Each structure stands twice: as C-alpha cells, then as structure tokens.
Coordinates of C-alpha atoms and ligand atoms in Angstrom, one line a residue:
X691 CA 0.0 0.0 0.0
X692 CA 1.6 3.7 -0.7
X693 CA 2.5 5.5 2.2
X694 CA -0.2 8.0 2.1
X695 CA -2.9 5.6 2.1
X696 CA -1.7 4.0 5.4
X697 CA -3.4 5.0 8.6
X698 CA -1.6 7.2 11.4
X699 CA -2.0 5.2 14.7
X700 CA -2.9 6.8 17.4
X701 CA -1.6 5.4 20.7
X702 CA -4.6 5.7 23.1
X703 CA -8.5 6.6 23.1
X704 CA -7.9 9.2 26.1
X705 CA -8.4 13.0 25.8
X706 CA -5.7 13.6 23.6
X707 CA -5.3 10.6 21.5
X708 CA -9.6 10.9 20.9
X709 CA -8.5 14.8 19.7
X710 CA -5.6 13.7 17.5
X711 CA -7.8 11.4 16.0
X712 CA -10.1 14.2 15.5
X713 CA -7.7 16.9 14.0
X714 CA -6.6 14.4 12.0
X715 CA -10.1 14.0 9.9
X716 CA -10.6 17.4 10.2
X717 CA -7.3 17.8 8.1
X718 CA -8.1 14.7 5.7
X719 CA -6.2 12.0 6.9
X720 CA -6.8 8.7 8.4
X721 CA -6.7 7.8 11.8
X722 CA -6.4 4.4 13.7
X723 CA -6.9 4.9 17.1
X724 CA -5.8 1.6 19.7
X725 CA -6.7 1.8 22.9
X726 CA -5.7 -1.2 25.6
X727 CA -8.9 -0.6 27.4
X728 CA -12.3 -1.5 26.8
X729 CA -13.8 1.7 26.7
X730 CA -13.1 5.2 25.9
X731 CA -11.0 7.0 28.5
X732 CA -10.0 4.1 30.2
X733 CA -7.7 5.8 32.2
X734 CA -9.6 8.7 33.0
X735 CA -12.3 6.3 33.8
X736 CA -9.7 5.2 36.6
X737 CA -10.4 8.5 39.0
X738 CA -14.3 9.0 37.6
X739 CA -14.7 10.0 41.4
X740 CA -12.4 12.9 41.0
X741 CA -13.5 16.1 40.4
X742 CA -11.5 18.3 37.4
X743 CA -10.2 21.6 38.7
X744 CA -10.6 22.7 34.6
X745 CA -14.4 23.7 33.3
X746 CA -16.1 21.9 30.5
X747 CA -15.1 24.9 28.7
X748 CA -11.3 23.5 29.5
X749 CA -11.4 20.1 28.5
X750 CA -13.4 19.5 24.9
X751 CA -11.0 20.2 21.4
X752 CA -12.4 22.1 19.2
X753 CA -12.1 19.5 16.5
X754 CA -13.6 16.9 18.2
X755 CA -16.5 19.1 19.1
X756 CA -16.7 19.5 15.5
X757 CA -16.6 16.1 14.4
X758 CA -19.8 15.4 17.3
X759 CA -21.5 18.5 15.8
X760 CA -23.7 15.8 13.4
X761 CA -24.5 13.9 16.2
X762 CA -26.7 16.1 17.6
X763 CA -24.0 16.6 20.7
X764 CA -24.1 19.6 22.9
X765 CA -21.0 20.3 25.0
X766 CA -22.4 20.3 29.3
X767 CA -22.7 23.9 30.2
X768 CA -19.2 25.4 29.8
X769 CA -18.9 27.2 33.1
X770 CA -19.1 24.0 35.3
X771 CA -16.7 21.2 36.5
X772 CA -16.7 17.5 35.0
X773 CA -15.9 14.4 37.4
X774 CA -13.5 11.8 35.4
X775 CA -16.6 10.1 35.1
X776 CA -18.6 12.6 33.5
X777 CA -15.4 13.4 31.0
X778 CA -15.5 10.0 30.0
X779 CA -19.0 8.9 29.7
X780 CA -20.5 12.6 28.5
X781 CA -17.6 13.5 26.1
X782 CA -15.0 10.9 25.4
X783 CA -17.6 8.1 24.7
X784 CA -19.2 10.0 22.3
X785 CA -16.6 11.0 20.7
X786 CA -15.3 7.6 20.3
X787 CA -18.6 6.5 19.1
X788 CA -18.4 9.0 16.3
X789 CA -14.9 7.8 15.1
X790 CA -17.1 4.2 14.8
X791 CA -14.2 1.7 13.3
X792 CA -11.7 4.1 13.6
X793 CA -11.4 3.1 17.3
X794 CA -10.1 -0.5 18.3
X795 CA -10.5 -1.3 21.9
X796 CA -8.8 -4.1 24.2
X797 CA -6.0 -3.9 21.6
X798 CA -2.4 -3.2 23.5
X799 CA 0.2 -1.9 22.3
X800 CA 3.5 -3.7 22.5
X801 CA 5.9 -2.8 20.4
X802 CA 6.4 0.0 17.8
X803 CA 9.4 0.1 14.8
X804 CA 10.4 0.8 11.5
X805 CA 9.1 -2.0 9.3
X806 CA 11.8 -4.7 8.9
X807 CA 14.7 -2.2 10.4
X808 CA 15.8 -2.6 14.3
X809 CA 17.3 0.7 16.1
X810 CA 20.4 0.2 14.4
X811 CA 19.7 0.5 10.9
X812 CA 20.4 3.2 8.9
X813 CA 20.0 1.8 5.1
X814 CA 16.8 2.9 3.7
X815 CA 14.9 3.7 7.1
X816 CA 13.0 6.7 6.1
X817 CA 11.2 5.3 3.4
X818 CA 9.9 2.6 5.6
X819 CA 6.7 3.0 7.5
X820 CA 6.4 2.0 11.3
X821 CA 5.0 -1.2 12.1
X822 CA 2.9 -1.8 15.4
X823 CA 2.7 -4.6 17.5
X824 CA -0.5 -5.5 19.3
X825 CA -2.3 -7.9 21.4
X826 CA -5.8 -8.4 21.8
X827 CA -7.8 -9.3 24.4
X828 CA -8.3 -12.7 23.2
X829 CA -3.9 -13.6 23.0
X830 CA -3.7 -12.7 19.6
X831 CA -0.7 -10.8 18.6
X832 CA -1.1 -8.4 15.3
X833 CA 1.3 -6.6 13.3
X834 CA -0.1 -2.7 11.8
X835 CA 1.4 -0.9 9.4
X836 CA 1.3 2.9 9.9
X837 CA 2.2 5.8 7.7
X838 CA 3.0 8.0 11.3
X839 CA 2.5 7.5 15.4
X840 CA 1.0 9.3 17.6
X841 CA 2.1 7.9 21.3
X842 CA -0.7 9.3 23.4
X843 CA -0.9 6.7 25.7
X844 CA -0.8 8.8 29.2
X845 CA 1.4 7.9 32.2
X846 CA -1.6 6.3 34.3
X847 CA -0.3 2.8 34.8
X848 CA 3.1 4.4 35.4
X849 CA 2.9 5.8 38.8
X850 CA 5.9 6.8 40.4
X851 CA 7.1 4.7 43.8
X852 CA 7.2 5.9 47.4
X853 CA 11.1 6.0 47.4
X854 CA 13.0 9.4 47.4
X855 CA 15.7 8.0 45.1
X856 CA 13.0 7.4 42.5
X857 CA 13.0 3.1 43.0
X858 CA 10.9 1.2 45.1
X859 CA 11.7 2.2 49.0
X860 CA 12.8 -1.1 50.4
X861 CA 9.5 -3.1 51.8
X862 CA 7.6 -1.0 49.5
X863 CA 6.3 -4.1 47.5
X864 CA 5.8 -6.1 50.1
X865 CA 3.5 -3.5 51.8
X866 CA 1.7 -3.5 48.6
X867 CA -1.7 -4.5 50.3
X868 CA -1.6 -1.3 52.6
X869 CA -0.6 0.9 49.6
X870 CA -2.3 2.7 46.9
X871 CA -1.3 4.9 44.3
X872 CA -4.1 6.6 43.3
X873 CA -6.9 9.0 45.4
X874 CA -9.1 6.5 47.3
X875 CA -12.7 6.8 46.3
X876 CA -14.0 7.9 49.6
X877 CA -18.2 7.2 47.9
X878 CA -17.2 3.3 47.7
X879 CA -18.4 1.4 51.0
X880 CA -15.1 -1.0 51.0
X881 CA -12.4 1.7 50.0
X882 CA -14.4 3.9 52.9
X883 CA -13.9 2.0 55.6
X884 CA -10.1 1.3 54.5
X885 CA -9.1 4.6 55.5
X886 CA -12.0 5.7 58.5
X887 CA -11.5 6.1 61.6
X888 CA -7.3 5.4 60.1
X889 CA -4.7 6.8 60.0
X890 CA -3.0 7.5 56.6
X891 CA 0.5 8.7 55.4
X892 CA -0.3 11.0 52.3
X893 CA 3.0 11.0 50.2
X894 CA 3.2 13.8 47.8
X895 CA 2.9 17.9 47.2
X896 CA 0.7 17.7 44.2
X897 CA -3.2 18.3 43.1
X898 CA -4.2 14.5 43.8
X899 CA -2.3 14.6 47.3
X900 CA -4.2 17.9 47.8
X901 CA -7.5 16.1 46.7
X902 CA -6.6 12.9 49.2
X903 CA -6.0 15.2 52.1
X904 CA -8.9 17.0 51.4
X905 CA -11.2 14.0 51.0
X906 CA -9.3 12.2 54.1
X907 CA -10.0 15.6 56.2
X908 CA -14.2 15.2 55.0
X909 CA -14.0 11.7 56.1
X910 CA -12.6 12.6 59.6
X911 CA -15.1 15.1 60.5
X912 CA -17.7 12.4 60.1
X913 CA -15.3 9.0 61.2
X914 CA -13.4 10.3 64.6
X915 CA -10.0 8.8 64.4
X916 CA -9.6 9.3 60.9
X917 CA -6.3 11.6 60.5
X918 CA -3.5 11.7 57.6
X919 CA 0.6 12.4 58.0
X920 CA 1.5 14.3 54.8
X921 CA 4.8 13.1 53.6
X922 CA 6.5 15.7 52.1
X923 CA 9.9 15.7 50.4
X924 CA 10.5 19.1 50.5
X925 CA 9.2 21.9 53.3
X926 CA 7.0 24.1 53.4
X927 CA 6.8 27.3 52.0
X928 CA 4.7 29.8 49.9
X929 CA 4.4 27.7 47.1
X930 CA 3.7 24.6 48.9
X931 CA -0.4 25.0 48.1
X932 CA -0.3 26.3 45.2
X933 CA -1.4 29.6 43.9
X934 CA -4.8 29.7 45.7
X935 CA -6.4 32.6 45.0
X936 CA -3.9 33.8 42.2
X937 CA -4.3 31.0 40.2
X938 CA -6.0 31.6 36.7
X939 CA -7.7 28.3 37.3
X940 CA -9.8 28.8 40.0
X941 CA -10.6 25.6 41.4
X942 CA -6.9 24.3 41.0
X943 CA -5.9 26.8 43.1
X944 CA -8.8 25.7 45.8
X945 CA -7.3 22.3 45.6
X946 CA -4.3 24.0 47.4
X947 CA -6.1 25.8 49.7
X948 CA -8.4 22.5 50.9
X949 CA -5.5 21.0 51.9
X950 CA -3.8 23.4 54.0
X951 CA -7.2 23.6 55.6
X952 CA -7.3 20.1 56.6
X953 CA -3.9 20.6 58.1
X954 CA -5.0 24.0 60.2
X955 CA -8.2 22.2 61.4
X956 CA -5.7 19.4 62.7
X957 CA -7.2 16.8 60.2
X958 CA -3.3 16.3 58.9
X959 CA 0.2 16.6 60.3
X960 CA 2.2 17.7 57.8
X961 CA 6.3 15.9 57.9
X962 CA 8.7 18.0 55.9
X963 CA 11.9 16.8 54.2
X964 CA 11.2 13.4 54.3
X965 CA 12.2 11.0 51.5
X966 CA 11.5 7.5 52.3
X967 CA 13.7 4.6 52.2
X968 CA 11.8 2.0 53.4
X969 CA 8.3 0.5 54.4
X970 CA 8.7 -1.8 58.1
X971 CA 6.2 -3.2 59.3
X972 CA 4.9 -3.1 62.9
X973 CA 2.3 -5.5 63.6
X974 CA -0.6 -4.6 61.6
X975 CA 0.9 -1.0 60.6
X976 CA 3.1 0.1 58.5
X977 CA 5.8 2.7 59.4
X978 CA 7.5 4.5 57.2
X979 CA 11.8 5.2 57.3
X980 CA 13.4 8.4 55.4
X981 CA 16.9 8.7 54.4
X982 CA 17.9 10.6 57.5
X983 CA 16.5 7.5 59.8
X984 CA 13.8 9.6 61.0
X985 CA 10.3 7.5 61.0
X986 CA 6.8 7.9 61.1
X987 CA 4.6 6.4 63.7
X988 CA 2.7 3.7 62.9
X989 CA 0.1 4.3 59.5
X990 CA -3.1 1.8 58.7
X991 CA -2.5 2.8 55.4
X992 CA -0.1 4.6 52.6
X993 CA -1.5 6.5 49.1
X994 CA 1.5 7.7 47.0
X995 CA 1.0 10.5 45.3
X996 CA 4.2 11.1 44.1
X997 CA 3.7 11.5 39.9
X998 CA 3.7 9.3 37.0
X999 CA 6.3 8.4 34.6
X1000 CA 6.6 7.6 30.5
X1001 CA 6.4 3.5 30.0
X1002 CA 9.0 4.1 27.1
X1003 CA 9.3 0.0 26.8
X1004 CA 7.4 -0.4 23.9
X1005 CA 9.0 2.5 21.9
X1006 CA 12.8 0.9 22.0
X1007 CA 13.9 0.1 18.4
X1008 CA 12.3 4.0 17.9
X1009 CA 15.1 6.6 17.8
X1010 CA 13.8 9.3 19.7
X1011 CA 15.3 12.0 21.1
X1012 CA 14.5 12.3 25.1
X1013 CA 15.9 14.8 27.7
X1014 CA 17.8 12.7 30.3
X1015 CA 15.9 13.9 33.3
X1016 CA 12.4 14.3 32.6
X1017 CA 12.0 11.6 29.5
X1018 CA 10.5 14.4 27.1
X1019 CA 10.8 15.5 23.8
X1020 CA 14.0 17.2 24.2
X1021 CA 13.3 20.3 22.5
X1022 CA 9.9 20.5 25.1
X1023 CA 11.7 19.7 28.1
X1024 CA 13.5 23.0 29.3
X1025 CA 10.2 24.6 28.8
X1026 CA 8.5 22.8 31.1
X1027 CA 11.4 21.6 33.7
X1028 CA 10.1 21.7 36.6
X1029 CA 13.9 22.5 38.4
X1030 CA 13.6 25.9 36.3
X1031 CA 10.1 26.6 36.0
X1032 CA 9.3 26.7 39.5
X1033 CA 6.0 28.4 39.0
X1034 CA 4.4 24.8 37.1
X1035 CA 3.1 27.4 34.9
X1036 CA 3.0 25.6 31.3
X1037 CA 3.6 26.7 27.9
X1038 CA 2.0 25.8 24.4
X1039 CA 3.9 24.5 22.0
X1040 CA 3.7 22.2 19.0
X1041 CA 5.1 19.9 16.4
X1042 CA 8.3 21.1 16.4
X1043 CA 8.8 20.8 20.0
X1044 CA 7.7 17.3 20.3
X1045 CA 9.7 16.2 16.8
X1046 CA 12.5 12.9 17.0
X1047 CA 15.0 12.3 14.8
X1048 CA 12.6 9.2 14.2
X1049 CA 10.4 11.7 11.7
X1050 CA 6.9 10.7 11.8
X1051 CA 6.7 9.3 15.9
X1052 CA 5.2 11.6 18.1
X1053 CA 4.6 11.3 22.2
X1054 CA 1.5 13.7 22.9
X1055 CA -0.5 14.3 25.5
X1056 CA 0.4 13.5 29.4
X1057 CA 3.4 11.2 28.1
X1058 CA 4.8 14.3 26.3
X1059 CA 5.3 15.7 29.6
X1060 CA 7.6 12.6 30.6
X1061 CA 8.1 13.0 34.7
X1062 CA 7.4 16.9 34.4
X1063 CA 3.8 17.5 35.9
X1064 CA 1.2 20.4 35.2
X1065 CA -0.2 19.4 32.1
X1066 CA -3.4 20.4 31.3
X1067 CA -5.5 18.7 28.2
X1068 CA -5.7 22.2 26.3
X1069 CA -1.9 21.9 25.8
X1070 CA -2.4 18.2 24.5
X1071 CA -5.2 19.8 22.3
X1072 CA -3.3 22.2 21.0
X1073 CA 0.1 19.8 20.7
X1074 CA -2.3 17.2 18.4
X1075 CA -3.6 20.7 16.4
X1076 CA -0.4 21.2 15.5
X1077 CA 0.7 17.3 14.9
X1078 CA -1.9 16.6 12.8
X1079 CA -1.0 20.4 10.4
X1080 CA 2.5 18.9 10.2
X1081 CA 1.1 15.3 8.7
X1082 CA -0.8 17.3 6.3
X1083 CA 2.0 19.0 5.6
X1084 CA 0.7 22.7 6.3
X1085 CA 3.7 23.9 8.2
X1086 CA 2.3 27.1 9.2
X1087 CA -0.1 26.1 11.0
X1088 CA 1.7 23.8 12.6
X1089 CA 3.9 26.5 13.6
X1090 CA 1.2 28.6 14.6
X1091 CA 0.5 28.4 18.5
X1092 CA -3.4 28.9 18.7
X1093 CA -3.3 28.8 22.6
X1094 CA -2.5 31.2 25.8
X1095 CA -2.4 29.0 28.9
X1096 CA -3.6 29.8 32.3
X1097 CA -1.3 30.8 35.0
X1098 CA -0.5 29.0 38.6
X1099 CA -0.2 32.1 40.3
X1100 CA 2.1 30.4 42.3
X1101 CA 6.4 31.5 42.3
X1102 CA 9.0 29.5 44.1
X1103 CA 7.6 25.9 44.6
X1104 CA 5.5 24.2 41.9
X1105 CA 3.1 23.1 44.5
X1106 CA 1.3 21.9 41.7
X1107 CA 0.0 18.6 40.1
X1108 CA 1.8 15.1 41.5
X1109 CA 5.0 16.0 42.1
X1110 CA 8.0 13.7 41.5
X1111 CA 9.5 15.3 44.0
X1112 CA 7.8 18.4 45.0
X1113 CA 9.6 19.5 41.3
X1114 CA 12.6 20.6 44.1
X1115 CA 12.5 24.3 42.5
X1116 CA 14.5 26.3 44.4
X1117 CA 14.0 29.6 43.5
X1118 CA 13.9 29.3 39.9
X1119 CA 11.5 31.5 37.7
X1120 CA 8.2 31.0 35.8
X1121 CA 9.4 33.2 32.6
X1122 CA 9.2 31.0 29.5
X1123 CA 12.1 31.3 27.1
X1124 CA 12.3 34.7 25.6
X1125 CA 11.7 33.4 22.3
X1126 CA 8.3 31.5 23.6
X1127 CA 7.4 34.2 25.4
X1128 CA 7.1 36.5 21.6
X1129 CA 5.6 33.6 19.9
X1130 CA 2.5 32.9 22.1
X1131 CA 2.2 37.0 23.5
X1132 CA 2.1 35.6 27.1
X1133 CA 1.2 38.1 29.7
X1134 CA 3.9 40.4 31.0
X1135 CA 3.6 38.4 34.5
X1136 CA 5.4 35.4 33.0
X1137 CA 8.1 37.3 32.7
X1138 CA 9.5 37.6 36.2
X1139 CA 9.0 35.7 38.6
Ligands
FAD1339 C1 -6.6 12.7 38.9 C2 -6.3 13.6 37.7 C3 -7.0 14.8 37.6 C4 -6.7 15.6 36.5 N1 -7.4 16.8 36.3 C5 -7.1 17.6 35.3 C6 -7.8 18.8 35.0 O1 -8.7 19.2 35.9 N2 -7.6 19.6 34.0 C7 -6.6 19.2 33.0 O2 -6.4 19.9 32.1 N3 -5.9 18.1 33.2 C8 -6.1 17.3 34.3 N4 -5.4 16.1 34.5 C9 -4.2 15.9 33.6 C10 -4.6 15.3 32.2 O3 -5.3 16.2 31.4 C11 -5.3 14.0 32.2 O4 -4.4 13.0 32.9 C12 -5.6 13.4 30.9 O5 -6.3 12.2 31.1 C13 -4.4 13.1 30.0 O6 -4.9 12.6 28.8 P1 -4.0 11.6 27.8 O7 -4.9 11.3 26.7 O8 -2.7 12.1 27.6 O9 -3.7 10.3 28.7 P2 -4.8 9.2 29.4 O10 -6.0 9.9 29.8 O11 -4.0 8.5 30.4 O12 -5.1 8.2 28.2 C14 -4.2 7.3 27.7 C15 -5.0 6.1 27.1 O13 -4.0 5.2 26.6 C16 -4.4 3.9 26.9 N5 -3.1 3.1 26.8 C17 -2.1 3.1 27.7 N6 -1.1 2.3 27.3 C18 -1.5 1.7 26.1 C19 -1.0 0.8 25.2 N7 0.2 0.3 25.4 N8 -1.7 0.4 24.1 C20 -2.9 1.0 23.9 N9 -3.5 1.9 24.7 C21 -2.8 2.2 25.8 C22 -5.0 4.0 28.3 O14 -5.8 2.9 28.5 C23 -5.7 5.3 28.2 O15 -7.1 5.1 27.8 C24 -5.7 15.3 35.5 C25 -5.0 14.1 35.7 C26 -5.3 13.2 36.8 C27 -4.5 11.9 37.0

C-alpha cells in the first residue's frame, strides 16, 4: 500500500489521543486509534470519582467538538466542572462513538518500529513505514502498518514509587496491600472503611495529594479517628499549596487551599523533608523510614502520590530524542522543567517541540510531559492541532500556537499537580524562554517571577 494511504495510529483513546484522531479528519487523513482498554478513556475512567479543577469549557477540542457537531451533541454547560466520570462517559464516549471503526479497543500496544529495520539500521529507514505490535484481548498478537505514530498513551499505569531516590523504597512491594497509588474513592463502602476512623501517610505535594487530604480531612469530621501524615519531600513554604487565589484556574488553586485547611483544622500533620527509604512493618501498621533515619509512627495505610512516569518500553527500536531527566521530547523539556520553572506554569507549544530524529513518531498528550507534571488537556489539544498540520504538511499552521495557557499564580515551589518530587524548584523562575514568550504574546507576568 503507498504510504499516504496507510493509517496514522494513534496510541490511546484518552483525551488527547480521541482529539488527535479528531484533528486528523478534520485535516483529511486517516486515523487508527488503539486503545488497551475496553472503553473510551479508560484511564480517566480510573479516578471518575475525581472532580476536574478545569471547566467543561477547559477540556473538549475544538475539533472533536466538531466532528460530534452531526451527532446532535451539545457540550455540558461550559462554566461548570466535570468528574473523570462525566469526562469519560459525557464526552469521550461520544466522541469515540463517532470515530465508529476508527477506534479499536482491548487492543495493547506492545511494540512500535520501522518495518523490517531494528534501532540500528540506517540503510533505507525513512522510506519505511512504522510497524505496530498489538495484542488483543483474546492472546492474539497483530502486526499494523502505519504511515506516522502518535504515542498518546498517558502515564496512568506508570505511577511513580514511594522511594525518594526514584526506585521502590525497600518493603515498598511487600506493603503492597496497605498501599495505593491513586486518590481513594472515599463514595465506595469498602475503599471507605479502609481509610475511617485510620490513620493514613499522604506521600506527595501535588493536586491528587491535595485532593486525598482533602477527602481524608471530609471523612474525619464524620469518622473520629480518621487523620493523615503528609509526607513531604521538600518543606513548606509559599508555594507549597499552590497559587490559591492567584491561580487563573480557579478551582486548582482551591485544591491548594483545601489542603492546607485540613492541616490548620488538625485533620493532617504535615512531615517536611522526608524522602522515604523503606516500608517496616509493625504488627498490623506500617511505618515509614526516610533517608535521614527519622520515622513515622505507625500508618493503617499509605497513598502515593508522588507522579507518573513515561512507559518508554514499547518505543525501544524507535530513535527518539528524550531529555535525560524528565523523559520528554528534548526540544519540550527545558520549557517545562520543573527545576527551572518553579512556578508549574505551562507553555503551548507544537510539532516542532515534540519532533525525534525518528520523523513521523510523536509522544502527545500526558506522556509528552515525561516526569514533568502540570499538564493540562488544552496543551495536548493544542500539541495534536499542531501534529496533525505537520502530517498534512501545512507547516504554518503547525507552527502557529493557537493557545495562551492559564497561569498557577504560584512562584517559588510548583506546589502543583503530583510531584516527582515536590519539582525541588529552588528559587527558579516562571518566565518562558524569551523566544516563547514572543511567539505565544504571554502576559507580561510570566516574565518575572
Ligand atoms: C486525577 C487527575 C486529575 C486531572 N485533572 C485535570 C484537570 O482538571 N484539567 C486538566 O487539564 N488536566 C487534568 N489532568 C491531567 C490530564 O489532562 C489527564 O491526565 C488526561 O487524562 C491526559 O490525557 P491523555 O490522553 O494524555 O492520557 P490518558 O487519559 O492517560 O489516556 C491514555 C490512554 O491510553 C491507553 N493506553 C495506555 N497504554 C496503552 C498501550 N500500550 N496500548 C494501547 N492503549 C494504551 C490507556 O488505557 C488510556 O485510555 C488530571 C490528571 C489526573 C490523573
């Protein structure tokens, strides 16, 4: 088949794989979406208790909006706040429904290459097109030939561990049965009474340890004896909860502020400068060890909410070009390293950012961001926009950034989003490069911290 007829995969039917699928009709090509789950949004479907701090306004692309115009679907009033559950089931479902074949469900990806030529090969690579590996639900192993990749396949099943050094604390596997990695949902009658009347070490300085703290601190007013230690890596300072009231995204920057009400009301005890090393057990409890030998007293439970990380396994024989400390495109990275950018304040950007010298492979979306946190779906919106301009080879507008992103309002600690490690900014500033800064007109308050 010539090259042009082949399908562009698309790595994942979440938010920003459903809207690359969905700039990419828009723009006349053909999409082939594979998603390991068996719905829409899988992932997302994973926290459907968790309410997004960004407004239905926020979160729908305008080309997929397009593509459900015919349907007869109407976007939920603009001004209020999806769950995960709504996102998924109101928007994502729908939009996967419209795609109809285009979307291939309980189909993992497993590997992803240049038809017949390993890493190494240089003779006559370009020309070839990419082959993917899948497995079905069923066992069966497939082999798809694709004119381009889009990786869009999140960070979710990635989580990052409890240890400061970035590997497993020592016990940490062990302890699995006491520990979860994700926001407990607190509605559920069996995950509820894991956690009342309990105490709980809350690992983490990001939005989904603000959102356990504040959802552990609900419970104890109701369940006496329910209280939370807040593990935190770094101390605490003005940026630790975010940008509260400064924040252009309103409820993100309540998310902040719920949690440093849970610890004023004496619902949390906050530890500082604590990286653990290992998980001991005592009796029934767990206690948690740092680095320094200092230890927590005895937990019922643990929920690590440390970040997520890329699963760059199946993208090996691919040469991409990643930056050695967050796992991003390289040319993305330094705008959204979180040891520089110590506001978590994110910049657009587009195909030319998230290029390899693999042409044609693509990581959008949430695994763009590698272990940097604070991205929001409009960036991934914008990032497929711009992907999908480039495949139909209209390089100026897939130069053109469309987008102006909200600011933290926070300076001097990211405090924002799940934190590898509390992002460990010390000082640095929010400005985006100077040459970003012209191309997207961001507000003069980028500019300085
Ligand atoms: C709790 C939480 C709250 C958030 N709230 C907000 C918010 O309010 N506003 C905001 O802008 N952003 C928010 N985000 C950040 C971000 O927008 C979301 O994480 C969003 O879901 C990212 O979309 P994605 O498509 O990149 O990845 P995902 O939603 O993770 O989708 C990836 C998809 O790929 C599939 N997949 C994975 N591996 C494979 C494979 N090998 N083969 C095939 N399929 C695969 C998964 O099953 C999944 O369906 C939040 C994130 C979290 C975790």
């Amino acid at each position: 088949m010539p090259a042009a007829e082949l399908p562009i995969v698309v790595i994942g039917a979440g938010p920003i794989g459903l809207a690359a699928a969905a700039h990419l009709i828009d723009r006349g090509l053909e999409p082939l979406v594979l998603e390991a789950g068996p719905a829409a949004g899988s992932a997302v479907r994973e926290w459907s208790h968790v309410r997004l701090f960004s407004t239905w306004g926020e979160v729908v692309d305008p080309a997929a909006e397009k593509l459900l115009a015919p349907t007869g679907w109407v976007r939920p009033d603009a001004a209020t706040y999806p769950t995960g559950g709504d996102w998924a089931e109101l928007y994502l479902q729908p939009l996967a429904d419209a795609l109809g074949d285009k979307v291939r469900y309980t189909t993992t990806v497993t590997g992803v290459a240049k038809a017949g030529r390993d890493r190494v090969v240089d003779s006559g690579r370009d020309e070839q097109p990419f082959t993917v590996h899948v497995r079905t639900a069923d066992g069966r192993e497939e082999r798809i030939t694709a004119r381009a990749v889009i990786d869009a396949s999140g960070t979710w099943t990635t989580p990052n561990p409890l240890g400061g050094d970035g590997l497993p604390a020592l016990g940490e596997k062990s302890a699995a049965d006491r520990i979860s990695y994700r926001v407990p949902d607190l509605r559920d009658p069996a995950v509820r009474a894991r956690y009342a009347g309990r105490r709980t070490a809350v690992v983490g300085s990001g939005a989904s340890a603000f959102t356990a703290l504040a959802a552990l601190a609900d419970l104890a007013t109701q369940e006496p004896g329910t209280h939370a230690v807040w593990i935190l890596r770094r101390g605490i300072g003005a940026g630790t909860f975010g940008g509260g009231e400064a924040d252009q995204l309103p409820a993100r920057g309540a998310l902040g502020l719920a949690a440093k009400a849970a610890v004023e009301a004496g619902h949390a005890t906050a530890i500082t400068g604590f990286r653990t090393a290992a998980v001991q057990r005592d009796g029934d409890r767990l206690v948690l060890v740092a680095d320094d030998d200092r230890a927590t007293e005895p937990v019922d439970e643990v929920i690590v909410a440390t970040g997520f990380r890329p699963d760059l396994s199946f993208l090996t024989e691919l040469r991409l070009g990643l930056d050695e400390r967050l796992q991003a495109p390289l040319a993305l990275a330094p705008l959204i390293d979180p040891n520089v950018h110590s506001c978590g304040t994110v910049y657009p950007h587009g195909e030319g950012e998230l290029s390899h010298p693999e042409q044609g492979v693509y990581l959008a979306g949430m695994k763009s961001y590698g272990r940097a946190p604070t991205f929001l779906a409009m960036t991934g919106y914008e990032q497929t926009r711009s992907i999908a301009a480039a495949l139909a080879g209209d390089r100026e507008a897939a130069e053109r950034v469309e987008l102006v992103l909200p600011e933290t309002g926070v300076c001097g600690g990211s405090g924002l989003f799940d934190q590898p490690d509390a992002a460990q900014a010390s000082g640095g500033c929010c400005a985006a490069p100077a040459t970003l800064q012209i191309g997207i007109g961001a507000p003069a308050s980028s500019g300085g911290c």
